[in-house]
PDB file of C-alpha atoms in Angstrom:
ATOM      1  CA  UNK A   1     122.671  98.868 111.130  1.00 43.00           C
ATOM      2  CA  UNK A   2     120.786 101.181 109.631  1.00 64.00           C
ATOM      3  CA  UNK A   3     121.011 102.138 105.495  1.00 87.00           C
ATOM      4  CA  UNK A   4     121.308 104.956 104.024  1.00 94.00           C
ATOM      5  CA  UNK A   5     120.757 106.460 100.223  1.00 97.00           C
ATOM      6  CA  UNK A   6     122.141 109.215  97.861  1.00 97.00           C
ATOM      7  CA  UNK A   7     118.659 109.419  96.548  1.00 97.00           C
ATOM      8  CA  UNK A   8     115.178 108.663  96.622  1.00 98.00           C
ATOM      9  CA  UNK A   9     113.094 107.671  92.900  1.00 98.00           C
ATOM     10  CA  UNK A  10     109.191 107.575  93.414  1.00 98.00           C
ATOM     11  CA  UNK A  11     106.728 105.912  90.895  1.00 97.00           C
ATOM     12  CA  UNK A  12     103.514 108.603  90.593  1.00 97.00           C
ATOM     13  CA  UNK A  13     100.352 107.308  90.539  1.00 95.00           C
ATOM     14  CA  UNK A  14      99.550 105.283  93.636  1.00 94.00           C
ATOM     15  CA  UNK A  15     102.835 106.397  94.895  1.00 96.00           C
ATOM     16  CA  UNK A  16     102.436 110.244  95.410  1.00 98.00           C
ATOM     17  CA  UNK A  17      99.046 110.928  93.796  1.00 97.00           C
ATOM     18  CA  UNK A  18      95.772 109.229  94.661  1.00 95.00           C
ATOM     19  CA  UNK A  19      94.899 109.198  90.830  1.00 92.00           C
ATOM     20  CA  UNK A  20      92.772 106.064  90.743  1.00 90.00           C
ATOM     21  CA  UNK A  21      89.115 107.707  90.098  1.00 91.00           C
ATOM     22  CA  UNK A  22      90.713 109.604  87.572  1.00 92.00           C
ATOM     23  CA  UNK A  23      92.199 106.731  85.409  1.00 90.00           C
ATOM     24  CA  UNK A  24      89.359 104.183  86.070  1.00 91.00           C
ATOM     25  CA  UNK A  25      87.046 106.923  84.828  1.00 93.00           C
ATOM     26  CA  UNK A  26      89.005 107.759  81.861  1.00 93.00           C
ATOM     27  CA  UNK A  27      89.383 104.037  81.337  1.00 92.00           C
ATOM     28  CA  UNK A  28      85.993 102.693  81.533  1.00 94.00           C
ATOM     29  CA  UNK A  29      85.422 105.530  78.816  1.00 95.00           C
ATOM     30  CA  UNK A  30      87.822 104.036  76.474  1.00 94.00           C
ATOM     31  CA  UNK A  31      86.430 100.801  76.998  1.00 94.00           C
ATOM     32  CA  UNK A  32      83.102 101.286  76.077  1.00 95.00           C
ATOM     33  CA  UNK A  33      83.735 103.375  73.120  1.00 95.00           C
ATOM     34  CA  UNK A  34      86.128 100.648  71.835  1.00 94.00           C
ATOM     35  CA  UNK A  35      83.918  97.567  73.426  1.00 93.00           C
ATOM     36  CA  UNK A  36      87.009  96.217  75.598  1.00 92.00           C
ATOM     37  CA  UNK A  37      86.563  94.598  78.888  1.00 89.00           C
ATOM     38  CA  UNK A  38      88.080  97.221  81.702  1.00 89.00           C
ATOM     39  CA  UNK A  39      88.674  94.478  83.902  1.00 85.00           C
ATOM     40  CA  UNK A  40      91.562  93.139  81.480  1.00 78.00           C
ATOM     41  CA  UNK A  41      92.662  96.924  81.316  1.00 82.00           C
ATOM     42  CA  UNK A  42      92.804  97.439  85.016  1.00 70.00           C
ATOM     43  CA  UNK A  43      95.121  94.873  85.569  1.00 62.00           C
ATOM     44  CA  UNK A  44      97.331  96.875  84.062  1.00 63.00           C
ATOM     45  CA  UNK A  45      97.818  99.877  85.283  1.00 67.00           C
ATOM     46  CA  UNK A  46     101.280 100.159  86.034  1.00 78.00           C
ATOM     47  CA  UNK A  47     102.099  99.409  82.621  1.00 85.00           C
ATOM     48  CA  UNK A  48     102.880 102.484  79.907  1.00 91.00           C
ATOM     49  CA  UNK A  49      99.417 103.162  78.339  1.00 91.00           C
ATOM     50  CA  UNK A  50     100.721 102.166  75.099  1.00 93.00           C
ATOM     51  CA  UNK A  51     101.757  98.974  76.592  1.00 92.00           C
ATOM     52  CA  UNK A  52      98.656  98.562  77.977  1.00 91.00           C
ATOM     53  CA  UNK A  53      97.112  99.650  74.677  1.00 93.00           C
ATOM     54  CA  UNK A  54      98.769  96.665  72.501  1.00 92.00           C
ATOM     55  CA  UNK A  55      98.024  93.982  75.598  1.00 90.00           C
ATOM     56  CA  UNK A  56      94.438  94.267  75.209  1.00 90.00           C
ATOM     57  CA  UNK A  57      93.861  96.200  72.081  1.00 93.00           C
ATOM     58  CA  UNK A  58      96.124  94.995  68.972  1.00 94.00           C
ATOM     59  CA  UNK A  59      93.890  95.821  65.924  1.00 95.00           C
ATOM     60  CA  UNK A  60      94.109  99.397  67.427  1.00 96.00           C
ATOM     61  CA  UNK A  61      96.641 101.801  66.753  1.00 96.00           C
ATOM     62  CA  UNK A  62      98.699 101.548  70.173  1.00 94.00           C
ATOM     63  CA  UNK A  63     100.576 105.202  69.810  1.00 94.00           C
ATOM     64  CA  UNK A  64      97.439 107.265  68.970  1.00 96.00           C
ATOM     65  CA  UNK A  65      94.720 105.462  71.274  1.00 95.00           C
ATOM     66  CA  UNK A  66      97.903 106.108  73.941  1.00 93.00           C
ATOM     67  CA  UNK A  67      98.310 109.733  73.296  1.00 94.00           C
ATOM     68  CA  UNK A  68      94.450 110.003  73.567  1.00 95.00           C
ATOM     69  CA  UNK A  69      94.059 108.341  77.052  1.00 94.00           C
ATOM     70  CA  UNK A  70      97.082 110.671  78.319  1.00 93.00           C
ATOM     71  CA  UNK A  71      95.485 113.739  76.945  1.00 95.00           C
ATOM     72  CA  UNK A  72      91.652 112.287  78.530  1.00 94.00           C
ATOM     73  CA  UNK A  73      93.355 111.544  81.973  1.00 93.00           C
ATOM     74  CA  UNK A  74      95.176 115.338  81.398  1.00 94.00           C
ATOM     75  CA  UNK A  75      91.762 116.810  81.057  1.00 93.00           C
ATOM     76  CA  UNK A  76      90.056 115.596  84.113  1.00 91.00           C
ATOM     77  CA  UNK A  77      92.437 116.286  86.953  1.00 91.00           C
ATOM     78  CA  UNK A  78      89.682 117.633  89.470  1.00 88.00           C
ATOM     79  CA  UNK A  79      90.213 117.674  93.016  1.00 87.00           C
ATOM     80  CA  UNK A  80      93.704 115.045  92.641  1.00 92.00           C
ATOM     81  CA  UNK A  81      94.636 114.603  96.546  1.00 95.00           C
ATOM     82  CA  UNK A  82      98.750 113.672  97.027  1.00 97.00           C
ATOM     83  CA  UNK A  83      99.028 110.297  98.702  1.00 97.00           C
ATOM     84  CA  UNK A  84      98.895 110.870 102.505  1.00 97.00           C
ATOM     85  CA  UNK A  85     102.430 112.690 103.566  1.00 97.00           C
ATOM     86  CA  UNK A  86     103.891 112.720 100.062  1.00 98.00           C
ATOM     87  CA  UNK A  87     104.223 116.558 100.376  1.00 97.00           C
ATOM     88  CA  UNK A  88     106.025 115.684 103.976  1.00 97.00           C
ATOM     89  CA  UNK A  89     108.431 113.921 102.423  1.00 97.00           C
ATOM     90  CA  UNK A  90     109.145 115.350  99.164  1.00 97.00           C
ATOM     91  CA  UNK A  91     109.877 118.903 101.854  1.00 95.00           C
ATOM     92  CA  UNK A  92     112.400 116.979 103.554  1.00 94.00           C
ATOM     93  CA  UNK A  93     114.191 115.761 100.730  1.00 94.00           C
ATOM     94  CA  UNK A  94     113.867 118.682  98.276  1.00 86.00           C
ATOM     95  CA  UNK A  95     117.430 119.939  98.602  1.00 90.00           C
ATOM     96  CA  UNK A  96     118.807 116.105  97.923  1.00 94.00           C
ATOM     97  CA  UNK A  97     119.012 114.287  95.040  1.00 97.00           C
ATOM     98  CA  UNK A  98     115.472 112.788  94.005  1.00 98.00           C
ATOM     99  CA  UNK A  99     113.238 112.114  90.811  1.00 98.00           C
ATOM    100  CA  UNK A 100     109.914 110.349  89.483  1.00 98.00           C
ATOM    101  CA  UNK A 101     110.187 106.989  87.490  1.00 98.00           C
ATOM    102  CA  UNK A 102     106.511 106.988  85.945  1.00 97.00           C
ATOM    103  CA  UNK A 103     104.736 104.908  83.683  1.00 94.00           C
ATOM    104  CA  UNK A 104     102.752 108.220  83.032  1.00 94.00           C
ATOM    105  CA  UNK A 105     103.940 110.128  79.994  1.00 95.00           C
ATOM    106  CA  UNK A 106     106.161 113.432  81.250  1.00 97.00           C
ATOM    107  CA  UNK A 107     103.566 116.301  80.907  1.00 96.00           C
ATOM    108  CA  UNK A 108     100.760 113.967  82.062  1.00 95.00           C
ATOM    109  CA  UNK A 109     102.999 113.137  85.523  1.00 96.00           C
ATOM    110  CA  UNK A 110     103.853 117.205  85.666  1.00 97.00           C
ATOM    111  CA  UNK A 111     100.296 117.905  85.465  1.00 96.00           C
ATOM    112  CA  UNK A 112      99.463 115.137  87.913  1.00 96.00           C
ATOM    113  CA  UNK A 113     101.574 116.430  90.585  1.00 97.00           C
ATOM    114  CA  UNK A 114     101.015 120.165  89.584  1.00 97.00           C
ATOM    115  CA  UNK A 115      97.408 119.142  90.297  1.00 96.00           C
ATOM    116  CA  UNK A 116      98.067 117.586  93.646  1.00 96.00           C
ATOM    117  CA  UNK A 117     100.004 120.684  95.046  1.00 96.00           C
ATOM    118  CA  UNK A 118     103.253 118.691  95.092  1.00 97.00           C
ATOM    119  CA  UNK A 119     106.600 120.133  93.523  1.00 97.00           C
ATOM    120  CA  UNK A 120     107.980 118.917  90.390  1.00 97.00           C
ATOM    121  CA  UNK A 121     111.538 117.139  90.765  1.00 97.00           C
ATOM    122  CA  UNK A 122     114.718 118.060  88.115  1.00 97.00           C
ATOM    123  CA  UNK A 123     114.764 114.654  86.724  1.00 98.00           C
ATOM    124  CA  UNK A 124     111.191 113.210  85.831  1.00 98.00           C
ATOM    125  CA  UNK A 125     111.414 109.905  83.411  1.00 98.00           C
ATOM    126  CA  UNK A 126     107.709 109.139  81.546  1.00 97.00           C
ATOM    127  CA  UNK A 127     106.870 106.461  79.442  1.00 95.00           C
ATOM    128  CA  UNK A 128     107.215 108.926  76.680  1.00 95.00           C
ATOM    129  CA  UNK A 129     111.510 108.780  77.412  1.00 97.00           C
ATOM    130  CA  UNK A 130     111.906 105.215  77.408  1.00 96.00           C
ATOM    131  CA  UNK A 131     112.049 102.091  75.274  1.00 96.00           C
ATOM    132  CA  UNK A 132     110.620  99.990  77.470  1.00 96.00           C
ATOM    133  CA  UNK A 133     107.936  99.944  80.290  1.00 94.00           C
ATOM    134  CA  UNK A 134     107.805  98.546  83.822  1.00 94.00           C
ATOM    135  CA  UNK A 135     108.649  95.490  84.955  1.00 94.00           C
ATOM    136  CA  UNK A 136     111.815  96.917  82.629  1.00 97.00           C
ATOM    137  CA  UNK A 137     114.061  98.543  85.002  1.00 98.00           C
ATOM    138  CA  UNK A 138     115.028 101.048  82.018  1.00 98.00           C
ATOM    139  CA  UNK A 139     113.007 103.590  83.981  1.00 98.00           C
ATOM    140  CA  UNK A 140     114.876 103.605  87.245  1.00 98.00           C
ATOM    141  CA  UNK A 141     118.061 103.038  85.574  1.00 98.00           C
ATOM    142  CA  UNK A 142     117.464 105.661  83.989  1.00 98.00           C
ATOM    143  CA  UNK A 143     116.419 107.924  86.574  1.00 98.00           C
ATOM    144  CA  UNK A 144     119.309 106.724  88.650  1.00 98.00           C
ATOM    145  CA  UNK A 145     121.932 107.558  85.807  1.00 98.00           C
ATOM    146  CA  UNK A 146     120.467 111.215  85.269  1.00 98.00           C
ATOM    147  CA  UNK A 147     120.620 111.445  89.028  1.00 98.00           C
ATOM    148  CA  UNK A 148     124.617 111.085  89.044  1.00 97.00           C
ATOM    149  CA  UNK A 149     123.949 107.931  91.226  1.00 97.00           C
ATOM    150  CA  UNK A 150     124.242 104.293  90.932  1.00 98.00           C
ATOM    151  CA  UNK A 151     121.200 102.111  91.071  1.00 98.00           C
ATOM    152  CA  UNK A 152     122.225 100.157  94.034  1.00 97.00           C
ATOM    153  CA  UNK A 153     122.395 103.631  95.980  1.00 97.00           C
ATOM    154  CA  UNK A 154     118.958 104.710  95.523  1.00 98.00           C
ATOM    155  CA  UNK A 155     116.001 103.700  97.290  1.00 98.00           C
ATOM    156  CA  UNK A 156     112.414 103.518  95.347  1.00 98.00           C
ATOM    157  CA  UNK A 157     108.971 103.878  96.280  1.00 97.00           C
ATOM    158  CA  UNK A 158     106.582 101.997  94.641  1.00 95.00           C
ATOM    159  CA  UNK A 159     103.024 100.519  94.925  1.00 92.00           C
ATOM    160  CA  UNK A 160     102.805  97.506  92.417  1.00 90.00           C
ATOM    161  CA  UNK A 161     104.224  94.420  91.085  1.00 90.00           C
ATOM    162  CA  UNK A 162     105.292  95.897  88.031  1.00 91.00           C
ATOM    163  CA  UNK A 163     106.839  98.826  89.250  1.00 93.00           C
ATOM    164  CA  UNK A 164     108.400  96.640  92.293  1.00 93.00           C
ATOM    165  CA  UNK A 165     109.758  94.212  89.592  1.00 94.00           C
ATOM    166  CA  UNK A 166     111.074  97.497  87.789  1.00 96.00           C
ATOM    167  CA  UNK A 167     112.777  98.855  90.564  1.00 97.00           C
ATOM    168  CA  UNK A 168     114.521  95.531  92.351  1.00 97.00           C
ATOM    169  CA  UNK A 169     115.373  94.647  88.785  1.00 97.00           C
ATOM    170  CA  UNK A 170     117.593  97.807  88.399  1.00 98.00           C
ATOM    171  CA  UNK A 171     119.127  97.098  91.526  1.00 97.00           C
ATOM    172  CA  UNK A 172     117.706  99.763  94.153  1.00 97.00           C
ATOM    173  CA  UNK A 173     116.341  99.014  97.429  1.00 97.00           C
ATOM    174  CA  UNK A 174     112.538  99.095  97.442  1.00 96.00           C
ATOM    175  CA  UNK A 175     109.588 100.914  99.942  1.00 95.00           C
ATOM    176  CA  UNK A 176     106.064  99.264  99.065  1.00 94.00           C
ATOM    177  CA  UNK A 177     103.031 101.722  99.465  1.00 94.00           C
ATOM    178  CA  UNK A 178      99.667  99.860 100.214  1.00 87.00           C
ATOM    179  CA  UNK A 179      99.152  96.182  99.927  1.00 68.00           C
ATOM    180  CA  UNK A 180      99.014  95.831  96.197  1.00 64.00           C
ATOM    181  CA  UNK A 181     101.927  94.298  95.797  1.00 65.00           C
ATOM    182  CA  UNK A 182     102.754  90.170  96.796  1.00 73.00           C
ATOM    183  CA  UNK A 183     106.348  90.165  95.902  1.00 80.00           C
ATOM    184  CA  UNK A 184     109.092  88.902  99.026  1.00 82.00           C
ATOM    185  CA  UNK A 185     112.219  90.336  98.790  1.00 89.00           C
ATOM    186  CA  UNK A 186     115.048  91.140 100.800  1.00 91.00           C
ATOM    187  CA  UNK A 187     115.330  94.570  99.285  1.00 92.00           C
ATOM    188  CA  UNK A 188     112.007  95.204 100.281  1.00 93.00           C
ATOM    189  CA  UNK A 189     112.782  97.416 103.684  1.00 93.00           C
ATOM    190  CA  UNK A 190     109.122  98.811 104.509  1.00 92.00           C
ATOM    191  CA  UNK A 191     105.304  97.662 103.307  1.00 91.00           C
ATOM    192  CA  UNK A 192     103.772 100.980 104.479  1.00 94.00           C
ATOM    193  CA  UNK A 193      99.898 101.951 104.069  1.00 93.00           C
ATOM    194  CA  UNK A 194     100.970 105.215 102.801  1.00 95.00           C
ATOM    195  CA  UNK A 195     103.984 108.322 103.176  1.00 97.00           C
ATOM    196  CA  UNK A 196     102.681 109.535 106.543  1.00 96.00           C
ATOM    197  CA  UNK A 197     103.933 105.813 108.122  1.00 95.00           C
ATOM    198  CA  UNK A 198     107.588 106.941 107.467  1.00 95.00           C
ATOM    199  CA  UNK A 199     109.889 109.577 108.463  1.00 95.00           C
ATOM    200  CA  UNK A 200     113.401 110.751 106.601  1.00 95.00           C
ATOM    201  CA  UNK A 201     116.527 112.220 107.729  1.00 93.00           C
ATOM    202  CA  UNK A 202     119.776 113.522 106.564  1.00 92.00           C
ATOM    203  CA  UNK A 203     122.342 111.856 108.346  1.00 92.00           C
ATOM    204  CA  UNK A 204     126.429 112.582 109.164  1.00 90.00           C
ATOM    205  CA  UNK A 205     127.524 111.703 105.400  1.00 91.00           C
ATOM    206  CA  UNK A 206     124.730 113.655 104.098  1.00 91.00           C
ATOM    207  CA  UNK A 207     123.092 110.457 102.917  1.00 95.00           C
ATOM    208  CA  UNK A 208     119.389 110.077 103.343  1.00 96.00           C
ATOM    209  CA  UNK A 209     117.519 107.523 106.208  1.00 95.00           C
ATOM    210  CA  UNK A 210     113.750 106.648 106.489  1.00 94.00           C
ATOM    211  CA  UNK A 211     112.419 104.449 109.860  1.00 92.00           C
ATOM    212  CA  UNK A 212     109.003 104.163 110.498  1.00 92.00           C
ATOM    213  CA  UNK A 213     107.222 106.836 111.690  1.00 88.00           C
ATOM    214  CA  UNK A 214     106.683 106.622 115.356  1.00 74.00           C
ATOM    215  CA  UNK A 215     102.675 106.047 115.489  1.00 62.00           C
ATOM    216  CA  UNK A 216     103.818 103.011 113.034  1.00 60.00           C
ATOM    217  CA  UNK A 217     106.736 102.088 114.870  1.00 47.00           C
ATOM    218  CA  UNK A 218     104.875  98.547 116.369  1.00 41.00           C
ATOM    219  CA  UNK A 219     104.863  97.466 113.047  1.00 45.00           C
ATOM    220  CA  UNK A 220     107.742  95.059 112.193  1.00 41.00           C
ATOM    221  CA  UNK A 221     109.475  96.140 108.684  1.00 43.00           C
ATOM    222  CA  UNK A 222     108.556  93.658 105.713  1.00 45.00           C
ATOM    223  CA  UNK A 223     105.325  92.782 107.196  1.00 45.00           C
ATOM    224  CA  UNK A 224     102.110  94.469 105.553  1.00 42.00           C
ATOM    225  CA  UNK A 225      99.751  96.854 107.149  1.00 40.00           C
ATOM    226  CA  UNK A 226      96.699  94.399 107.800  1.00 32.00           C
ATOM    227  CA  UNK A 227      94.461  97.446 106.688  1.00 32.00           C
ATOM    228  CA  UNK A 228      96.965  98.487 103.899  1.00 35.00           C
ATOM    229  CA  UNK A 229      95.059 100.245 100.803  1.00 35.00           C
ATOM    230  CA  UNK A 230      94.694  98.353  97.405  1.00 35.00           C
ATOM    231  CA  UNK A 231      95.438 101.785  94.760  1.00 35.00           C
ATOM    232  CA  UNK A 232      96.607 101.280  91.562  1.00 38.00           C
ATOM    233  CA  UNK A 233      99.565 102.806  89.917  1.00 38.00           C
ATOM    234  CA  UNK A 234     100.622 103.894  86.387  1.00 40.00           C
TER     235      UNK A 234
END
């Protein structure tokens, strides 16, 4: 039987923009002016910057160090590219209920997806309007809530662990997008390499269905792409 949704919540980076040039770039910059090892900082990603910020940095001052890396990563969105058939999508769900849950801050997501030539969605949740980061599931509860939906109803796209932990935590049903994530769940309905391996309908109760796209359709659901991409997310 297949299952259908009130509403769709995407994570951003990873998710629906290819922003991973752009935030090791910035990154690696931070590091060396601060003497930091980016590997420790890369592993991170999907965390809120000021998360990431205290993890590796605590004699810093998390807050203004954060609000610098979101205004560096603001000022070098050149040539961002949407993941592949995030635009798709987003067209055939723009008259239903559907949001970002981002570990970006809110006008650094806006300008990410401004950027990539996608629309920006009525409810948008950055790091900036919660209390606490991914793996918390604050973000999609939130975005779930603002929605007029329950959590269970929604179904989330995602490309880490972090944001997969986020997301199953708050209850929704989960899409993975590349093959960055190692979490087995039941929840888990498709590992897809990226938005063009899925397609979405309305159906009779006006709910919204994704299958797999029919070029993907010989791949089994909850089995990963063996040429999935590694991105990272934020």
């Amino acid at each position: 039987m297949k299952k259908s949704f009130d509403a769709f919540i995407f994570d951003l980076d990873g998710t629906l923009v290819d922003t991973a040039s752009i935030v090791d770039r910035v990154m690696k910059e931070w590091c060396a002016e601060h003497e930091i090892n980016f590997e420790a900082v890369s592993s991170s990603y999907s965390s809120r910057t000021v998360d990431t910020v205290r993890e590796v940095a605590p004699h810093l001052d998390s807050s203004y160090e954060a609000q610098r890396i979101e205004r560096m990563e603001r000022e070098s969105l050149i040539n961002l590219k949407e993941i592949p058939g995030a635009f798709r999508v987003i067209k055939k769900i723009k008259d239903k209920p559907w949001a970002v849950a981002t570990s970006s801050e809110t006008e650094t997501a806006k300008r990410k997806m401004e950027a990539a030539g996608l629309p920006i969605p009525d409810v948008l949740i950055g790091a900036d309007q919660l209390n606490e980061g991914k793996p918390d599931p604050e973000a999609y509860l939130k975005a779930s809530k603002t929605l007029g939906c329950l959590a269970k109803d929604c179904l989330a796209f995602e490309d880490s662990d972090m944001g997969m932990r986020s997301a199953l935590s708050a209850g929704c049903s989960v899409v993975l997008v590349g093959a960055s994530c190692g979490i087995s769940d039941p929840r888990i309905l498709f590992r897809i390499r990226d938005l063009e391996d899925i397609d979405v309908r309305e159906n009779s109760d006006r709910k919204l269905e994704i299958k797999l796209a029919e070029q993907s359709a010989c791949h089994s659901a909850g089995t990963l792409y063996e040429n999935g991409s590694d991105r990272k997310s934020s």
